[in-house]
mmCIF file of C-alpha atoms in Angstrom:
data_model
loop_
_atom_site.group_PDB
_atom_site.id
_atom_site.type_symbol
_atom_site.label_atom_id
_atom_site.label_comp_id
_atom_site.label_asym_id
_atom_site.label_seq_id
_atom_site.Cartn_x
_atom_site.Cartn_y
_atom_site.Cartn_z
ATOM 1 C CA MET A 1 61.948 -59.920 50.934
ATOM 2 C CA LYS A 2 60.211 -59.616 54.292
ATOM 3 C CA VAL A 3 58.076 -56.577 54.866
ATOM 4 C CA ASN A 4 59.631 -53.722 56.816
ATOM 5 C CA GLN A 5 57.419 -53.492 59.906
ATOM 6 C CA THR A 6 58.298 -49.859 60.575
ATOM 7 C CA GLU A 7 57.428 -48.911 57.020
ATOM 8 C CA ARG A 8 54.044 -50.584 56.984
ATOM 9 C CA TRP A 9 52.989 -49.037 60.307
ATOM 10 C CA PHE A 10 54.078 -45.702 58.901
ATOM 11 C CA ARG A 11 51.796 -46.344 55.926
ATOM 12 C CA LEU A 12 48.938 -47.076 58.297
ATOM 13 C CA ALA A 13 49.565 -43.880 60.286
ATOM 14 C CA LEU A 14 49.714 -41.835 57.084
ATOM 15 C CA GLY A 15 46.495 -43.391 55.828
ATOM 16 C CA ALA A 16 44.804 -42.687 59.151
ATOM 17 C CA LEU A 17 45.881 -39.026 58.929
ATOM 18 C CA ALA A 18 44.392 -38.648 55.449
ATOM 19 C CA LEU A 19 41.095 -40.270 56.425
ATOM 20 C CA PHE A 20 40.934 -38.214 59.612
ATOM 21 C CA PHE A 21 40.684 -35.029 57.555
ATOM 22 C CA ALA A 22 38.466 -36.639 54.923
ATOM 23 C CA GLY A 23 36.069 -37.646 57.699
ATOM 24 C CA VAL A 24 34.994 -34.016 58.054
ATOM 25 C CA ILE A 25 32.021 -35.027 55.887
ATOM 26 C CA TYR A 26 30.469 -36.542 59.031
ATOM 27 C CA ALA A 27 30.534 -33.198 60.857
ATOM 28 C CA TRP A 28 27.671 -31.843 58.744
ATOM 29 C CA SER A 29 25.235 -31.665 61.658
ATOM 30 C CA ILE A 30 27.647 -29.102 63.178
ATOM 31 C CA LEU A 31 28.835 -27.401 59.980
ATOM 32 C CA SER A 32 25.240 -26.868 58.863
ATOM 33 C CA ALA A 33 24.464 -24.493 61.761
ATOM 34 C CA PRO A 34 25.162 -21.243 59.850
ATOM 35 C CA PHE A 35 22.865 -22.313 57.031
ATOM 36 C CA ALA A 36 20.014 -23.050 59.442
ATOM 37 C CA ARG A 37 20.125 -19.593 61.087
ATOM 38 C CA ALA A 38 17.645 -16.963 59.975
ATOM 39 C CA VAL A 39 18.800 -14.516 57.313
ATOM 40 C CA ALA A 40 18.398 -11.694 59.823
ATOM 41 C CA ASP A 41 21.044 -13.401 61.980
ATOM 42 C CA GLY A 42 23.498 -13.780 59.112
ATOM 43 C CA GLY A 43 22.331 -17.261 58.102
ATOM 44 C CA PHE A 44 20.517 -18.700 55.115
ATOM 45 C CA GLY A 45 17.242 -19.704 56.740
ATOM 46 C CA TRP A 46 17.242 -23.201 55.243
ATOM 47 C CA ASP A 47 15.148 -25.828 57.019
ATOM 48 C CA ALA A 48 16.056 -29.352 58.117
ATOM 49 C CA LYS A 49 14.816 -30.937 54.874
ATOM 50 C CA ILE A 50 17.124 -28.807 52.736
ATOM 51 C CA LEU A 51 20.109 -29.412 54.990
ATOM 52 C CA GLY A 52 19.333 -33.115 55.353
ATOM 53 C CA LEU A 53 19.191 -33.482 51.576
ATOM 54 C CA ASN A 54 22.639 -31.899 51.304
ATOM 55 C CA TYR A 55 24.047 -34.578 53.629
ATOM 56 C CA THR A 56 22.316 -37.280 51.575
ATOM 57 C CA ILE A 57 23.832 -35.856 48.371
ATOM 58 C CA ALA A 58 27.266 -35.661 50.016
ATOM 59 C CA ILE A 59 27.139 -39.289 51.157
ATOM 60 C CA SER A 60 25.848 -40.436 47.745
ATOM 61 C CA SER A 61 28.597 -38.461 45.977
ATOM 62 C CA PHE A 62 31.103 -39.939 48.410
ATOM 63 C CA CYS A 63 30.038 -43.436 47.297
ATOM 64 C CA ILE A 64 30.141 -42.438 43.626
ATOM 65 C CA GLY A 65 33.596 -40.911 44.079
ATOM 66 C CA GLY A 66 34.857 -44.128 45.620
ATOM 67 C CA PHE A 67 33.455 -46.126 42.706
ATOM 68 C CA VAL A 68 35.017 -43.810 40.111
ATOM 69 C CA SER A 69 38.339 -43.994 41.960
ATOM 70 C CA GLY A 70 38.110 -47.768 41.824
ATOM 71 C CA LEU A 71 37.425 -47.663 38.078
ATOM 72 C CA LEU A 72 40.472 -45.443 37.587
ATOM 73 C CA SER A 73 42.746 -47.487 39.870
ATOM 74 C CA LYS A 74 44.201 -49.409 36.911
ATOM 75 C CA ARG A 75 44.831 -46.262 34.875
ATOM 76 C CA LEU A 76 45.846 -43.624 37.389
ATOM 77 C CA PRO A 77 48.491 -44.180 40.080
ATOM 78 C CA PRO A 78 47.369 -43.636 43.689
ATOM 79 C CA ARG A 79 49.333 -40.391 43.964
ATOM 80 C CA VAL A 80 47.379 -38.829 41.108
ATOM 81 C CA ARG A 81 44.068 -39.912 42.636
ATOM 82 C CA MET A 82 45.127 -38.424 45.964
ATOM 83 C CA VAL A 83 45.933 -35.098 44.290
ATOM 84 C CA ILE A 84 42.525 -35.148 42.599
ATOM 85 C CA SER A 85 40.869 -35.743 45.965
ATOM 86 C CA ALA A 86 42.804 -32.863 47.554
ATOM 87 C CA VAL A 87 41.762 -30.461 44.793
ATOM 88 C CA LEU A 88 38.094 -31.514 44.896
ATOM 89 C CA LEU A 89 37.814 -31.387 48.688
ATOM 90 C CA PHE A 90 39.491 -27.979 48.856
ATOM 91 C CA ALA A 91 37.343 -26.629 46.019
ATOM 92 C CA GLY A 92 34.105 -27.903 47.574
ATOM 93 C CA PHE A 93 34.746 -26.253 50.932
ATOM 94 C CA PHE A 94 36.150 -23.077 49.368
ATOM 95 C CA ILE A 95 33.100 -22.577 47.139
ATOM 96 C CA THR A 96 30.802 -23.283 50.100
ATOM 97 C CA SER A 97 32.577 -20.565 52.099
ATOM 98 C CA ARG A 98 31.781 -18.053 49.341
ATOM 99 C CA LEU A 99 28.005 -18.661 49.270
ATOM 100 C CA ASN A 100 25.771 -15.748 50.234
ATOM 101 C CA PRO A 101 22.252 -15.660 51.753
ATOM 102 C CA GLY A 102 19.571 -15.732 49.078
ATOM 103 C CA VAL A 103 21.461 -18.159 46.842
ATOM 104 C CA SER A 104 19.667 -21.337 45.798
ATOM 105 C CA PRO A 105 20.443 -24.407 47.952
ATOM 106 C CA VAL A 106 21.451 -26.089 44.682
ATOM 107 C CA ALA A 107 24.741 -24.199 44.989
ATOM 108 C CA LEU A 108 25.335 -25.860 48.360
ATOM 109 C CA TYR A 109 24.391 -29.249 46.937
ATOM 110 C CA LEU A 110 26.904 -28.881 44.109
ATOM 111 C CA ALA A 111 29.769 -27.462 46.180
ATOM 112 C CA TYR A 112 29.623 -29.355 49.471
ATOM 113 C CA GLY A 113 27.435 -32.244 48.350
ATOM 114 C CA VAL A 114 28.905 -33.176 44.969
ATOM 115 C CA VAL A 115 32.405 -31.671 44.645
ATOM 116 C CA ALA A 116 33.603 -32.257 48.213
ATOM 117 C CA GLY A 117 31.683 -35.545 48.434
ATOM 118 C CA VAL A 118 33.327 -36.979 45.318
ATOM 119 C CA GLY A 119 36.738 -35.815 46.541
ATOM 120 C CA ILE A 120 36.283 -37.608 49.865
ATOM 121 C CA GLY A 121 35.225 -40.744 47.983
ATOM 122 C CA PHE A 122 38.469 -40.621 45.987
ATOM 123 C CA VAL A 123 40.709 -40.420 49.049
ATOM 124 C CA TYR A 124 38.673 -42.997 50.970
ATOM 125 C CA ASN A 125 38.959 -45.621 48.247
ATOM 126 C CA THR A 126 42.595 -44.899 47.429
ATOM 127 C CA VAL A 127 43.876 -44.881 51.010
ATOM 128 C CA ILE A 128 42.022 -48.012 52.096
ATOM 129 C CA GLY A 129 43.077 -49.917 48.972
ATOM 130 C CA MET A 130 46.742 -49.009 49.274
ATOM 131 C CA THR A 131 46.993 -49.387 53.058
ATOM 132 C CA ASN A 132 45.177 -52.731 53.209
ATOM 133 C CA ALA A 133 47.728 -54.095 50.749
ATOM 134 C CA TRP A 134 50.337 -53.681 53.503
ATOM 135 C CA PHE A 135 48.315 -55.739 56.013
ATOM 136 C CA PRO A 136 47.087 -58.968 54.378
ATOM 137 C CA ASP A 137 47.651 -60.734 57.717
ATOM 138 C CA ARG A 138 45.658 -58.204 59.770
ATOM 139 C CA LYS A 139 42.907 -56.959 57.495
ATOM 140 C CA GLY A 140 40.450 -56.383 60.320
ATOM 141 C CA LEU A 141 42.831 -54.321 62.450
ATOM 142 C CA CYS A 142 44.047 -52.260 59.488
ATOM 143 C CA SER A 143 40.506 -51.518 58.334
ATOM 144 C CA GLY A 144 39.451 -50.738 61.898
ATOM 145 C CA VAL A 145 42.235 -48.203 62.487
ATOM 146 C CA LEU A 146 41.572 -46.443 59.181
ATOM 147 C CA MET A 147 37.830 -46.368 59.717
ATOM 148 C CA MET A 148 38.240 -45.158 63.291
ATOM 149 C CA ALA A 149 40.318 -42.204 62.084
ATOM 150 C CA PHE A 150 37.647 -41.455 59.477
ATOM 151 C CA GLY A 151 34.836 -41.543 62.032
ATOM 152 C CA PHE A 152 36.770 -39.859 64.853
ATOM 153 C CA SER A 153 37.203 -36.776 62.688
ATOM 154 C CA SER A 154 33.724 -35.516 63.469
ATOM 155 C CA LEU A 155 34.457 -35.268 67.197
ATOM 156 C CA VAL A 156 37.734 -33.367 66.871
ATOM 157 C CA LEU A 157 37.200 -31.295 63.731
ATOM 158 C CA GLY A 158 33.506 -30.852 64.533
ATOM 159 C CA LYS A 159 34.251 -29.430 67.997
ATOM 160 C CA ILE A 160 36.989 -27.177 66.618
ATOM 161 C CA ALA A 161 34.713 -25.983 63.823
ATOM 162 C CA ASP A 162 31.896 -25.322 66.292
ATOM 163 C CA LYS A 163 34.205 -23.139 68.411
ATOM 164 C CA LEU A 164 35.562 -21.257 65.408
ATOM 165 C CA ILE A 165 32.116 -20.650 63.936
ATOM 166 C CA GLY A 166 31.003 -19.154 67.239
ATOM 167 C CA MET A 167 33.978 -16.761 67.402
ATOM 168 C CA GLU A 168 33.134 -13.318 66.047
ATOM 169 C CA SER A 169 36.702 -12.850 64.846
ATOM 170 C CA VAL A 170 36.577 -16.038 62.777
ATOM 171 C CA GLY A 171 33.037 -16.978 61.732
ATOM 172 C CA TRP A 172 31.789 -19.786 59.543
ATOM 173 C CA ARG A 173 33.337 -18.612 56.261
ATOM 174 C CA THR A 174 36.879 -18.573 57.629
ATOM 175 C CA THR A 175 36.191 -21.868 59.382
ATOM 176 C CA PHE A 176 35.329 -23.523 56.070
ATOM 177 C CA LEU A 177 38.513 -22.055 54.548
ATOM 178 C CA ILE A 178 40.626 -23.413 57.424
ATOM 179 C CA LEU A 179 39.105 -26.870 57.014
ATOM 180 C CA ALA A 180 39.686 -26.716 53.250
ATOM 181 C CA ALA A 181 43.358 -25.778 53.672
ATOM 182 C CA ALA A 182 44.048 -28.323 56.422
ATOM 183 C CA ALA A 183 42.367 -31.201 54.581
ATOM 184 C CA GLY A 184 43.986 -30.307 51.274
ATOM 185 C CA ALA A 185 47.448 -30.145 52.862
ATOM 186 C CA ALA A 186 46.993 -33.518 54.612
ATOM 187 C CA LEU A 187 45.903 -35.202 51.382
ATOM 188 C CA LEU A 188 48.798 -33.732 49.402
ATOM 189 C CA LEU A 189 51.214 -34.934 52.096
ATOM 190 C CA THR A 190 49.766 -38.430 51.826
ATOM 191 C CA ALA A 191 50.004 -38.288 48.036
ATOM 192 C CA ALA A 192 53.767 -37.732 48.312
ATOM 193 C CA PHE A 193 54.280 -41.025 50.161
ATOM 194 C CA ILE A 194 51.452 -43.386 49.256
ATOM 195 C CA LYS A 195 52.364 -46.554 47.373
ATOM 196 C CA ALA A 196 51.676 -50.286 47.303
ATOM 197 C CA PRO A 197 54.183 -52.834 48.669
ATOM 198 C CA ALA A 198 56.757 -54.133 46.209
ATOM 199 C CA PRO A 199 55.845 -57.358 44.363
ATOM 200 C CA GLY A 200 57.053 -60.440 46.205
ATOM 201 C CA THR A 201 57.006 -58.805 49.652
ATOM 202 C CA GLU A 202 56.615 -61.454 52.369
ATOM 203 C CA PHE A 203 54.128 -60.736 55.147
ATOM 204 C CA PRO A 204 53.588 -62.515 58.470
ATOM 205 C CA LYS A 205 51.111 -65.381 58.504
ATOM 206 C CA PRO A 206 47.629 -64.574 59.839
ATOM 207 C CA LYS A 207 47.229 -65.210 63.565
ATOM 208 C CA SER A 208 45.031 -68.010 64.826
ATOM 209 C CA VAL A 209 41.295 -67.444 65.275
ATOM 210 C CA SER A 210 39.982 -68.237 68.786
ATOM 211 C CA GLY A 211 42.857 -70.540 69.573
ATOM 212 C CA LYS A 212 42.430 -72.639 66.430
ATOM 213 C CA LYS A 213 44.780 -72.903 63.524
ATOM 214 C CA ALA A 214 44.270 -70.005 61.142
ATOM 215 C CA SER A 215 42.288 -70.974 58.080
ATOM 216 C CA ALA A 216 43.305 -70.059 54.557
ATOM 217 C CA PRO A 217 41.822 -66.904 53.057
ATOM 218 C CA ALA A 218 38.281 -67.403 51.810
ATOM 219 C CA ALA A 219 39.202 -66.039 48.385
ATOM 220 C CA ALA A 220 40.574 -68.925 46.329
ATOM 221 C CA ARG A 221 41.487 -66.434 43.596
ATOM 222 C CA ASP A 222 41.238 -62.764 42.690
ATOM 223 C CA TYR A 223 37.778 -61.921 41.356
ATOM 224 C CA THR A 224 37.124 -59.176 38.850
ATOM 225 C CA ALA A 225 34.241 -56.825 39.638
ATOM 226 C CA VAL A 226 32.036 -58.522 37.024
ATOM 227 C CA GLU A 227 32.773 -61.957 38.478
ATOM 228 C CA MET A 228 32.192 -60.684 41.992
ATOM 229 C CA ILE A 229 28.709 -59.264 41.370
ATOM 230 C CA LYS A 230 27.632 -62.635 39.966
ATOM 231 C CA THR A 231 28.172 -64.316 43.335
ATOM 232 C CA LEU A 232 25.563 -64.708 46.053
ATOM 233 C CA ALA A 233 28.170 -63.711 48.656
ATOM 234 C CA PHE A 234 28.478 -60.249 47.112
ATOM 235 C CA TRP A 235 24.742 -59.527 47.229
ATOM 236 C CA GLN A 236 24.449 -60.863 50.749
ATOM 237 C CA SER A 237 27.292 -58.576 51.853
ATOM 238 C CA PHE A 238 25.860 -55.645 49.896
ATOM 239 C CA VAL A 239 22.438 -55.859 51.551
ATOM 240 C CA TYR A 240 24.045 -56.527 54.925
ATOM 241 C CA VAL A 241 26.191 -53.373 54.811
ATOM 242 C CA LEU A 242 23.297 -51.340 53.384
ATOM 243 C CA LEU A 243 21.093 -52.202 56.353
ATOM 244 C CA MET A 244 23.927 -51.738 58.864
ATOM 245 C CA ALA A 245 24.696 -48.277 57.526
ATOM 246 C CA ALA A 246 21.128 -46.989 57.233
ATOM 247 C CA ALA A 247 20.352 -46.279 60.888
ATOM 248 C CA GLY A 248 23.852 -45.032 61.669
ATOM 249 C CA SER A 249 23.922 -42.598 58.759
ATOM 250 C CA ALA A 250 20.558 -41.149 59.782
ATOM 251 C CA ALA A 251 21.703 -40.835 63.403
ATOM 252 C CA ILE A 252 24.843 -38.920 62.405
ATOM 253 C CA SER A 253 22.922 -36.587 60.117
ATOM 254 C CA PHE A 254 20.143 -35.765 62.604
ATOM 255 C CA ALA A 255 21.803 -36.275 65.992
ATOM 256 C CA LYS A 256 21.248 -32.685 67.110
ATOM 257 C CA GLY A 257 17.633 -32.728 65.957
ATOM 258 C CA ILE A 258 16.896 -36.021 67.713
ATOM 259 C CA ILE A 259 18.258 -34.680 71.002
ATOM 260 C CA ALA A 260 16.104 -31.550 70.612
ATOM 261 C CA ASP A 261 13.011 -33.693 69.977
ATOM 262 C CA VAL A 262 13.700 -35.923 72.977
ATOM 263 C CA ASP A 263 14.309 -32.971 75.311
ATOM 264 C CA PRO A 264 13.471 -29.496 73.974
ATOM 265 C CA GLU A 265 15.085 -27.986 77.101
ATOM 266 C CA ALA A 266 18.491 -29.539 76.378
ATOM 267 C CA PRO A 267 21.076 -26.817 75.602
ATOM 268 C CA ALA A 268 22.465 -26.623 72.072
ATOM 269 C CA SER A 269 26.003 -27.211 73.394
ATOM 270 C CA PHE A 270 24.862 -30.565 74.801
ATOM 271 C CA ALA A 271 23.544 -31.624 71.394
ATOM 272 C CA VAL A 272 26.897 -30.736 69.815
ATOM 273 C CA THR A 273 28.685 -32.806 72.460
ATOM 274 C CA VAL A 274 26.397 -35.779 71.813
ATOM 275 C CA ALA A 275 27.124 -35.525 68.075
ATOM 276 C CA GLY A 276 30.827 -35.705 68.930
ATOM 277 C CA ILE A 277 30.381 -38.631 71.318
ATOM 278 C CA LEU A 278 28.386 -40.437 68.635
ATOM 279 C CA SER A 279 31.395 -40.067 66.345
ATOM 280 C CA VAL A 280 33.644 -41.553 69.031
ATOM 281 C CA PHE A 281 31.392 -44.608 69.176
ATOM 282 C CA ASN A 282 31.410 -44.656 65.388
ATOM 283 C CA GLY A 283 35.197 -44.851 65.530
ATOM 284 C CA LEU A 284 35.145 -47.462 68.289
ATOM 285 C CA GLY A 285 32.766 -49.598 66.230
ATOM 286 C CA ARG A 286 35.223 -49.526 63.352
ATOM 287 C CA LEU A 287 38.191 -50.479 65.531
ATOM 288 C CA VAL A 288 36.425 -53.060 67.709
ATOM 289 C CA SER A 289 34.747 -54.819 64.779
ATOM 290 C CA GLY A 290 38.092 -54.997 62.978
ATOM 291 C CA ALA A 291 39.769 -56.548 65.996
ATOM 292 C CA LEU A 292 36.870 -58.992 66.416
ATOM 293 C CA ILE A 293 37.087 -60.087 62.779
ATOM 294 C CA ASP A 294 40.771 -60.933 63.265
ATOM 295 C CA ARG A 295 40.102 -62.578 66.627
ATOM 296 C CA LEU A 296 36.743 -64.334 66.249
ATOM 297 C CA GLY A 297 36.264 -64.581 62.516
ATOM 298 C CA VAL A 298 33.464 -63.208 60.355
ATOM 299 C CA ARG A 299 30.507 -65.264 61.565
ATOM 300 C CA ARG A 300 30.912 -64.679 65.316
ATOM 301 C CA THR A 301 31.633 -61.005 64.765
ATOM 302 C CA GLN A 302 28.391 -60.657 62.806
ATOM 303 C CA TYR A 303 26.386 -62.080 65.715
ATOM 304 C CA VAL A 304 27.749 -59.295 67.920
ATOM 305 C CA THR A 305 27.429 -56.416 65.469
ATOM 306 C CA ASN A 306 23.998 -57.483 64.175
ATOM 307 C CA THR A 307 22.546 -57.594 67.675
ATOM 308 C CA ILE A 308 23.708 -54.029 68.302
ATOM 309 C CA ALA A 309 22.473 -52.872 64.884
ATOM 310 C CA VAL A 310 18.951 -54.140 65.607
ATOM 311 C CA ALA A 311 18.809 -52.814 69.178
ATOM 312 C CA ALA A 312 20.215 -49.316 68.510
ATOM 313 C CA PRO A 313 17.391 -47.727 66.450
ATOM 314 C CA LEU A 314 14.785 -49.383 68.665
ATOM 315 C CA ILE A 315 16.330 -47.642 71.678
ATOM 316 C CA VAL A 316 16.199 -44.287 69.846
ATOM 317 C CA VAL A 317 12.511 -44.824 69.040
ATOM 318 C CA LEU A 318 11.800 -45.658 72.687
ATOM 319 C CA SER A 319 13.633 -42.531 73.837
ATOM 320 C CA LEU A 320 11.472 -40.389 71.546
ATOM 321 C CA SER A 321 8.316 -42.109 72.811
ATOM 322 C CA TRP A 322 9.225 -41.804 76.482
ATOM 323 C CA GLY A 323 11.073 -38.473 76.327
ATOM 324 C CA SER A 324 14.115 -40.082 77.938
ATOM 325 C CA LEU A 325 17.316 -38.120 77.235
ATOM 326 C CA PRO A 326 19.734 -40.760 78.674
ATOM 327 C CA LEU A 327 18.058 -43.428 76.547
ATOM 328 C CA GLY A 328 18.301 -41.168 73.505
ATOM 329 C CA VAL A 329 22.019 -40.610 74.026
ATOM 330 C CA ALA A 330 22.579 -44.349 74.525
ATOM 331 C CA GLY A 331 20.610 -45.211 71.393
ATOM 332 C CA LEU A 332 22.473 -42.670 69.257
ATOM 333 C CA CYS A 333 25.826 -43.905 70.515
ATOM 334 C CA LEU A 334 24.896 -47.500 69.691
ATOM 335 C CA CYS A 335 23.715 -46.370 66.244
ATOM 336 C CA GLY A 336 27.129 -44.794 65.733
ATOM 337 C CA PHE A 337 28.862 -47.958 66.954
ATOM 338 C CA SER A 338 26.889 -50.240 64.631
ATOM 339 C CA TYR A 339 27.437 -47.843 61.721
ATOM 340 C CA GLY A 340 31.159 -48.026 62.386
ATOM 341 C CA CYS A 341 31.040 -51.796 61.962
ATOM 342 C CA ALA A 342 29.689 -51.481 58.392
ATOM 343 C CA PRO A 343 32.703 -49.970 56.543
ATOM 344 C CA THR A 344 35.188 -52.125 58.451
ATOM 345 C CA ALA A 345 33.205 -55.227 57.533
ATOM 346 C CA SER A 346 32.906 -54.240 53.863
ATOM 347 C CA ALA A 347 36.660 -53.602 53.579
ATOM 348 C CA ALA A 348 37.629 -56.833 55.358
ATOM 349 C CA TYR A 349 35.078 -58.912 53.451
ATOM 350 C CA SER A 350 36.069 -57.511 50.056
ATOM 351 C CA ALA A 351 39.679 -58.547 50.513
ATOM 352 C CA ALA A 352 38.922 -61.895 52.178
ATOM 353 C CA PHE A 353 36.184 -63.052 49.810
ATOM 354 C CA PHE A 354 37.294 -61.623 46.489
ATOM 355 C CA GLY A 355 41.063 -61.099 46.748
ATOM 356 C CA GLN A 356 43.436 -58.162 46.895
ATOM 357 C CA LYS A 357 44.298 -57.690 43.213
ATOM 358 C CA ASN A 358 41.071 -55.884 42.281
ATOM 359 C CA PHE A 359 40.311 -54.658 45.790
ATOM 360 C CA SER A 360 39.900 -50.949 44.982
ATOM 361 C CA LEU A 361 37.113 -51.507 42.467
ATOM 362 C CA ASN A 362 35.509 -54.423 44.271
ATOM 363 C CA PHE A 363 35.455 -52.537 47.564
ATOM 364 C CA SER A 364 33.900 -49.426 46.010
#
């Protein structure tokens, strides 16, 4: 039976919606503002090290959550894992909204960093695994669209959250509750519809690469996770994505601080805007790299993305040395773009090199 094109694009749109709300994890540089304010101003008085560590914990928990979701993919259906993610994400943001000045930052680490982080990892792994199964012929495009929605979240939800936090009638506590409710509802909606294609579904053949006849998938068979980690290709990809993600993750976490260091006179609203623009480039990197993988193949795409990944942090360093705000903005945007290439590449490579059967665990 041939795949229903309308149905599979609906699956992609639904997956993009879920990851859009899960991507709120990247808005930490904006959401952290109330915790950085002095206690006298209604904040917590926590410094950049404390707040930066929370983002590190959240990202680490996000990775752990994805891995655990992959381990459970054979035992728990995707709908159950989506419900778990909705509960964890809601709980993490709800508990964070109840914190009071004077509490230990450990409470923040556990609520936002661990609980919400693990929940986002669950939805990330589940949605990408299920949605990619509907696009074996266009892995790059599918991964790019999903990753773009995940990265684009920071611009939209971050800007909305920034406005709500600044409103006296709303404030940061209600803002966190709104984000918790919206994300939880979106994930529960996705849980009601998410599923893999029926066995035996026929998909279109992959399109040609650069005018040449499309080559067969690199994966000659479906690898288990144990078999995968014994290959050189896995470790090469692992180190590659690790290095690609490093500069981009740091840029997202400290975008506002970098702008302040480059130009202390720059208004705070400008720094928030730059953080949002960085997320747009993050999303563009995910979409463009996915399209390039489908169009040019893996090797040529890597030449493009690797060049940007090397140049981006160097430009940021130069901007700090020279005090050049335009150069700083350009460097941060390129860091976001190169970071966006990393998750798209890891998703496309996992399926192409090691097969679709064990994708959820292998990808995580």
